[in-house]
XYZ file of C-alpha atoms in Angstrom:
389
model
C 54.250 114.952 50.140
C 58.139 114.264 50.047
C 59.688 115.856 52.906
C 63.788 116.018 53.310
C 64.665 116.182 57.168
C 67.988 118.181 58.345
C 69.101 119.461 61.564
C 72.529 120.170 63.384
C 74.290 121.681 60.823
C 76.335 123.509 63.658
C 77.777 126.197 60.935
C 80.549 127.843 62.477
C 81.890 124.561 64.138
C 85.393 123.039 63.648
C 86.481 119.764 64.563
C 89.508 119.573 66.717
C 90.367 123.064 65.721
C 89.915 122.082 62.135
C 87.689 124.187 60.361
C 84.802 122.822 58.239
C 82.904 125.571 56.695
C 84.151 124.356 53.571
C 82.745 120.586 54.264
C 79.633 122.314 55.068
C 79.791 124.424 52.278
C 79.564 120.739 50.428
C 76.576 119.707 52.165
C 74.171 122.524 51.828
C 75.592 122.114 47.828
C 74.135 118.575 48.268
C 71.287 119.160 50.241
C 70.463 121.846 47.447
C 70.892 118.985 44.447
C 68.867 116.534 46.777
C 66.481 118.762 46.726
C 66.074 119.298 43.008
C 66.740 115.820 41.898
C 64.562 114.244 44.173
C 61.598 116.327 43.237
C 61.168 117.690 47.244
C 58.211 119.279 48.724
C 59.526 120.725 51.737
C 62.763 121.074 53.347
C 62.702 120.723 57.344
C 65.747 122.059 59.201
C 65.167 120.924 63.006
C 67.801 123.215 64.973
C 71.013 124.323 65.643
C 71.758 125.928 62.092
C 74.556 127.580 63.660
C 76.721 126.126 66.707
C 76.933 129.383 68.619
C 74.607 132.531 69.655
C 76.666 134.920 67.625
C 78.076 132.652 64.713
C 81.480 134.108 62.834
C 80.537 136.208 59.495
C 81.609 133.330 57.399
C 78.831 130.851 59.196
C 76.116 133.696 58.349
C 77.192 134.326 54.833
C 76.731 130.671 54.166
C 73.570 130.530 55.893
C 72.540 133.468 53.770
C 73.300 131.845 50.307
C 71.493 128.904 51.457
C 68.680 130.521 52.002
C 68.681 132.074 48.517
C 69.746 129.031 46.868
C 66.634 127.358 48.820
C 63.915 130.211 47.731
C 65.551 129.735 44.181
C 64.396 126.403 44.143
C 61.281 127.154 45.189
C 60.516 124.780 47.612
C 59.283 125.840 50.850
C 61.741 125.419 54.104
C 60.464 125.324 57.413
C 63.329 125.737 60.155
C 63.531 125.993 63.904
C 65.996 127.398 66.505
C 67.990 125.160 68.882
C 70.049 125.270 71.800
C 73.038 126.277 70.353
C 71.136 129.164 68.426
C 70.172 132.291 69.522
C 66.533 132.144 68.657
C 66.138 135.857 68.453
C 68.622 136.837 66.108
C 68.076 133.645 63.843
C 64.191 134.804 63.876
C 65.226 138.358 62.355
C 63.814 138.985 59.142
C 61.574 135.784 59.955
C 57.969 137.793 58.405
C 59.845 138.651 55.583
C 61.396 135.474 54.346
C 57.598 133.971 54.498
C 57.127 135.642 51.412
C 59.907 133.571 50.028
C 58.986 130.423 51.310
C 61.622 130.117 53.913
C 59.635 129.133 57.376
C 61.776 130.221 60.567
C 59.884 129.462 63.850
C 61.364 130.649 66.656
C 59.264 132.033 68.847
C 57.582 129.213 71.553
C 54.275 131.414 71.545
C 54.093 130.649 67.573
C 53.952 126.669 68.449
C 50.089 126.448 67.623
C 50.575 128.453 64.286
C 51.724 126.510 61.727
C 52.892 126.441 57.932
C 50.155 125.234 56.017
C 51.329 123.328 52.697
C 49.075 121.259 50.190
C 49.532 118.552 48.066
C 47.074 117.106 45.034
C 46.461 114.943 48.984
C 45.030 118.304 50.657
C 46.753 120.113 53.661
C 50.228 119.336 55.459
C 50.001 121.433 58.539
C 53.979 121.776 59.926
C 54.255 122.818 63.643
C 57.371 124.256 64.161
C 58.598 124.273 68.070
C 62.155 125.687 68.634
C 64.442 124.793 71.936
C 61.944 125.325 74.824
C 64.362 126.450 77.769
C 61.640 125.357 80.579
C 62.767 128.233 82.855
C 62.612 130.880 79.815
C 58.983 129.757 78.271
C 57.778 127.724 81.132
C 55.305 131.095 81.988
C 55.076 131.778 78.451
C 53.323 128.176 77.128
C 51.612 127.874 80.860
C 53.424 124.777 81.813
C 52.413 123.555 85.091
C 55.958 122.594 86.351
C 59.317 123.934 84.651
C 60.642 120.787 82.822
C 61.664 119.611 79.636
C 58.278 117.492 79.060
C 56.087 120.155 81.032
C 57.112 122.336 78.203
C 56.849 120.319 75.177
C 53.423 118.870 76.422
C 52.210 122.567 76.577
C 53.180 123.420 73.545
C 51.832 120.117 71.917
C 48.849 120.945 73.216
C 48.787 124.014 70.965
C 49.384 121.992 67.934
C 46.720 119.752 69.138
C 44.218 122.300 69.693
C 45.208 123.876 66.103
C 45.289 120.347 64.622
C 41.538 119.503 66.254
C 40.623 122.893 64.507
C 41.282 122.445 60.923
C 39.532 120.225 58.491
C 39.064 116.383 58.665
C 42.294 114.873 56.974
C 45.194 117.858 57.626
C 48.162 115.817 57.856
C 50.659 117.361 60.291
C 54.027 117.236 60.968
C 55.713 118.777 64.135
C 59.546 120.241 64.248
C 61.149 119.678 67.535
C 65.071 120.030 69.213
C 65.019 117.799 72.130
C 66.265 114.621 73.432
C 63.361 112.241 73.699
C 63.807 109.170 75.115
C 65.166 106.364 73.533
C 67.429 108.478 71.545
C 71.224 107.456 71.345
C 73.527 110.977 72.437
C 77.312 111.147 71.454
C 79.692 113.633 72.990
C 79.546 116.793 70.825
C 75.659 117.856 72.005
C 75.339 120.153 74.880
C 74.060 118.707 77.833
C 70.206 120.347 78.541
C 69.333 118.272 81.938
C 66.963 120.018 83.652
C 66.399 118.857 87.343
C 68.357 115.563 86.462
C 65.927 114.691 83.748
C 67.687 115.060 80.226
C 65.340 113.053 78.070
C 61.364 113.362 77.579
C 58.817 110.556 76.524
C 57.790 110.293 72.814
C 54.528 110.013 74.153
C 54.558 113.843 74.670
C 54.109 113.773 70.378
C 51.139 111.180 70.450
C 48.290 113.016 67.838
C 50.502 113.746 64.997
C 51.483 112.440 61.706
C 55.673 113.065 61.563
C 57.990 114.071 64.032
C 61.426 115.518 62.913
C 63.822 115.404 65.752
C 67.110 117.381 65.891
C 69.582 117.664 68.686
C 71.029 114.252 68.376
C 73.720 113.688 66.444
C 72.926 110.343 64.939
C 70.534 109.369 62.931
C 68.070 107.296 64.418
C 64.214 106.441 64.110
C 62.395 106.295 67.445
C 59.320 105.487 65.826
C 58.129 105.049 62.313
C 56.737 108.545 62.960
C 59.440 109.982 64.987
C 63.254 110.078 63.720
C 66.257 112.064 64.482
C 67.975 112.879 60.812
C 71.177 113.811 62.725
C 73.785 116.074 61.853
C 75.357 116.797 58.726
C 79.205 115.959 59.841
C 80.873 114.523 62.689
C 81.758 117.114 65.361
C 83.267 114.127 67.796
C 85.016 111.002 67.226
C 82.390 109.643 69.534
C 80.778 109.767 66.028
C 82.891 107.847 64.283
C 80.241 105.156 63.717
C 77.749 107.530 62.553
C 76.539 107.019 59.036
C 75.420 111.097 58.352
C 72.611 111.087 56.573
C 69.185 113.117 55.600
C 65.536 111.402 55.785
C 63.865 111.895 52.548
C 60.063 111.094 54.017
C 57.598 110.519 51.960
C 54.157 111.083 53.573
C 51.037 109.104 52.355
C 47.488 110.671 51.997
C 46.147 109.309 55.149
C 49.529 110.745 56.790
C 50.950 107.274 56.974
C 54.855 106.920 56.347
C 54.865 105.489 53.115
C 58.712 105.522 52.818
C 61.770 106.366 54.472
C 64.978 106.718 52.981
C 68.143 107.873 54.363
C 70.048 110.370 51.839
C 73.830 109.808 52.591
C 75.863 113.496 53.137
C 79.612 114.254 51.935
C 82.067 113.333 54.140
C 85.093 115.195 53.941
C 87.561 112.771 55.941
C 87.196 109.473 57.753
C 87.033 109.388 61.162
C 89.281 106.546 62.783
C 90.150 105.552 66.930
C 93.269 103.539 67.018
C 94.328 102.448 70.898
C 97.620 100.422 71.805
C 100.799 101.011 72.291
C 102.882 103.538 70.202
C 105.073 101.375 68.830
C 102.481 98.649 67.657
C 99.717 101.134 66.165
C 102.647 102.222 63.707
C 103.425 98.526 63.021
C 100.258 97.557 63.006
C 99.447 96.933 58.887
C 95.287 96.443 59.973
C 95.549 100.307 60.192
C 96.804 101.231 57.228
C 92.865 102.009 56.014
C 93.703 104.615 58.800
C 96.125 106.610 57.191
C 94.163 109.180 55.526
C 91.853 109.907 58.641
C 90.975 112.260 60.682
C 92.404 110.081 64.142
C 91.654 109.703 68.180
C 94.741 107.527 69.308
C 94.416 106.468 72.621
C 98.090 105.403 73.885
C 97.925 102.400 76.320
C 102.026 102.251 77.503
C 102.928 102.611 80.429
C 105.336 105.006 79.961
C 104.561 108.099 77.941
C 107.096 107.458 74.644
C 108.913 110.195 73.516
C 107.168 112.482 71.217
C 104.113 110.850 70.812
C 102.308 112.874 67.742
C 105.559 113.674 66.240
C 105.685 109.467 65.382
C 102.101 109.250 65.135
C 101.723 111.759 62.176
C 104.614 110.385 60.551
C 102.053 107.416 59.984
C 98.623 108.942 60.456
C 99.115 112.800 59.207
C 95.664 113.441 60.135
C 95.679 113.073 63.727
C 93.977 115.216 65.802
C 93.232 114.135 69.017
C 95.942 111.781 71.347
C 94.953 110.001 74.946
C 96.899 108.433 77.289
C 95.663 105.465 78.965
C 98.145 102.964 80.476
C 97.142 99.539 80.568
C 97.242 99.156 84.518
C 95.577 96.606 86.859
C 92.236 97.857 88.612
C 93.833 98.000 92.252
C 96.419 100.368 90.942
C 96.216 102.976 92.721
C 96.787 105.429 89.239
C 93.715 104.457 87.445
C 93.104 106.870 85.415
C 91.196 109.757 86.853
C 88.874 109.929 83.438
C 87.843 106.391 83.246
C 86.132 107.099 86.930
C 84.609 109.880 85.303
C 83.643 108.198 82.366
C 79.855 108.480 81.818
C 79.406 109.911 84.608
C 76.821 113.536 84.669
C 78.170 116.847 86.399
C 75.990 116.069 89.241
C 77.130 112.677 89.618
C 80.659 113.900 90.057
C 79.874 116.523 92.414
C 77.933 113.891 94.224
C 80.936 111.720 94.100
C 82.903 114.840 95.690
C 80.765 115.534 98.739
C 80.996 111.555 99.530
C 84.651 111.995 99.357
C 85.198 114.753 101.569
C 83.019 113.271 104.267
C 84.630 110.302 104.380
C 81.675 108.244 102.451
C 78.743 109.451 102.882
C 76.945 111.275 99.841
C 74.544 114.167 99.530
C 71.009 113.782 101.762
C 68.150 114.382 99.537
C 68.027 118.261 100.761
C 71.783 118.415 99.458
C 70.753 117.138 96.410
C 68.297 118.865 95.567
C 70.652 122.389 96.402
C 73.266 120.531 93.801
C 70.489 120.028 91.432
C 69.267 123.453 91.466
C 73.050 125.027 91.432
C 73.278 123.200 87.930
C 70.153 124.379 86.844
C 71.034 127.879 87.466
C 74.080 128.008 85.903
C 72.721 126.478 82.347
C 69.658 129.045 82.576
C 71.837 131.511 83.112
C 73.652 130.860 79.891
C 70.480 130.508 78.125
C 69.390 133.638 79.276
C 72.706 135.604 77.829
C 72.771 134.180 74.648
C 69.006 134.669 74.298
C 70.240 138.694 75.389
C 72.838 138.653 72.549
């Protein structure tokens, strides 16, 4: 069975307050031609199809021909809810659009149900589990402790049970949004630590043929089995690197992975960071490959120049995003602020806070854990009112 894996399209989203529906637009126009020239058996979209609770009308109207353009084709999509969606109102209409062969799953009680798809092989059973917020579905899937891979293992233990259930042979295939470990985040995904534990073992998988991943921005393969396809488009410079890309899996008779092959997307602009100082990265002729991309210029003087962009875009008329960052020694008392920072979680800095007002000495373990739980509260309480929405 040939399966094409998407995820993080993010529709809605604009980079550095420059919109991109119409670079998305292009991508669901290739993902639609990928799907017809390559002869595809099933489209998997693993999260985040829009990059807010309540998208803009233009995201939803472009969702909405997709979807049409998708039935059209006739080959059946299976999609899940992440954290940026609001599962409830991406689920609407979900019984109906069955009967077109468009698959949402959104609902963590559903995890054990699956699509059921055959090939001249026999039976491709796909699992679809959407963002499991452990404090909003930790009751729900009977997780014995509310965390990320207390969760996920209860609801792979659905699929399991289902799996164990059907005949001798059923390939499967389980949709997931989640950052397991190993996986390689950039700057643009929402953080979803939960008790200072972000990531979760891709042992928590372990029975099943395929895992498609989304969440993660970059394309990356844990596993021959388990692979992020990454989004679409950039929606950070930290991306710049990225190479955005679909997985076109092809998925043997005995449910091996009998190839792999990464379907490159449209991109609408180059991404490009340039650091120095002003007056050398507009001498500089290395970056005049630059000149027609999106750019991150990170200014290392140590004086601010005059009208920094102004100059810049004279050069680079596509940049977006500017830094300062004066080259200074280590002692100097002005080191940047950010670059302490830098890599640093929210709970790190706030631990880095409470040493600082005391003079040195951090957070006891009982402080910690208050910290800890403070955090917590605050991202289930978002969760909670965009799951109301």
């Amino acid at each position: 069975m040939r399966i094409l894996h998407t995820s993080d399209w993010h529709l809605g989203r604009s980079f550095h307050r420059v919109a991109l529906l119409d670079a998305q637009a292009a991508f669901l126009d290739h993902l639609v031609a990928t799907v017809r020239e390559r002869e595809v058996d099933a489209v998997l979209v693993a999260g985040d199809v829009y990059d807010r609770a309540v998208p803009p009308l233009a995201a939803v109207e472009l969702f909405d021909t997709a979807l049409h353009r998708l039935a059209d084709a006739g080959v059946p999509t299976v999609m899940i809810s992440g954290n940026h969606d609001s599962a409830r109102r991406l689920g609407v209409g979900a019984g109906l659009l069955d009967r077109a062969g468009i698959h949402l799953r959104t609902d963590p009680a559903g995890a054990g149900t699956p699509v059921v798809l055959a090939d001249r092989h026999g039976d491709v059973a796909f699992y679809g589990l959407p963002y499991l917020e452990p404090a909003l579905v930790r009751a729900q899937l009977g997780a014995a402790r509310a965390g990320h891979e207390a969760v996920l293992a209860a609801a792979m233990d659905r699929v399991r049970a289902d799996l164990a259930a059907r005949p001798a042979g059923t390939r499967s295939v389980v949709l997931a949004h989640a950052f397991v470990a190993g996986g390689e985040p950039s700057d643009s995904e929402r953080d979803i630590t939960v008790g200072g534990v972000a990531a979760v073992p891709a042992g928590v998988f372990d029975g099943v043929d395929y895992v498609a991943l989304g969440h993660l921005h970059g394309s990356q393969t844990l596993a021959p089995g388990i692979r992020y396809s990454g989004s679409p488009l950039a929606y950070s410079f930290s991306e710049t690197a990225h190479r955005k890309t679909m997985w076109l899996i092809d998925l043997g008779a005995d449910g091996a992975i009998d190839d792999a092959e990464r379907i490159d997307c449209p991109v609408p602009r180059p991404l490009a960071r340039v650091r120095g100082r002003l007056d050398d990265l507009l001498a500089d002729p290395d970056l005049t490959r630059h000149e027609d991309a999106w750019v991150e210029a990170t200014l290392t003087d140590p004086v601010r120049p005059a009208d920094p962009m102004a100059r810049l875009t004279a050069r680079f008329p596509h940049t977006l995003h500017l830094v300062f960052d004066p080259d200074r020694t280590d002692d100097d008392p002005l080191v940047s602020y950010a670059d302490r920072l830098r890599d640093r979680s929210d709970q790190q800095i706030a631990e880095d806070f409470v040493a600082h007002v005391r003079g040195g000495a951090g957070p006891d373990g009982a402080e910690r854990a208050v910290l800890t739980a403070a955090f917590d509260d605050v991202r289930v309480d978002t969760a909670e009112r965009e799951a109301g929405r």
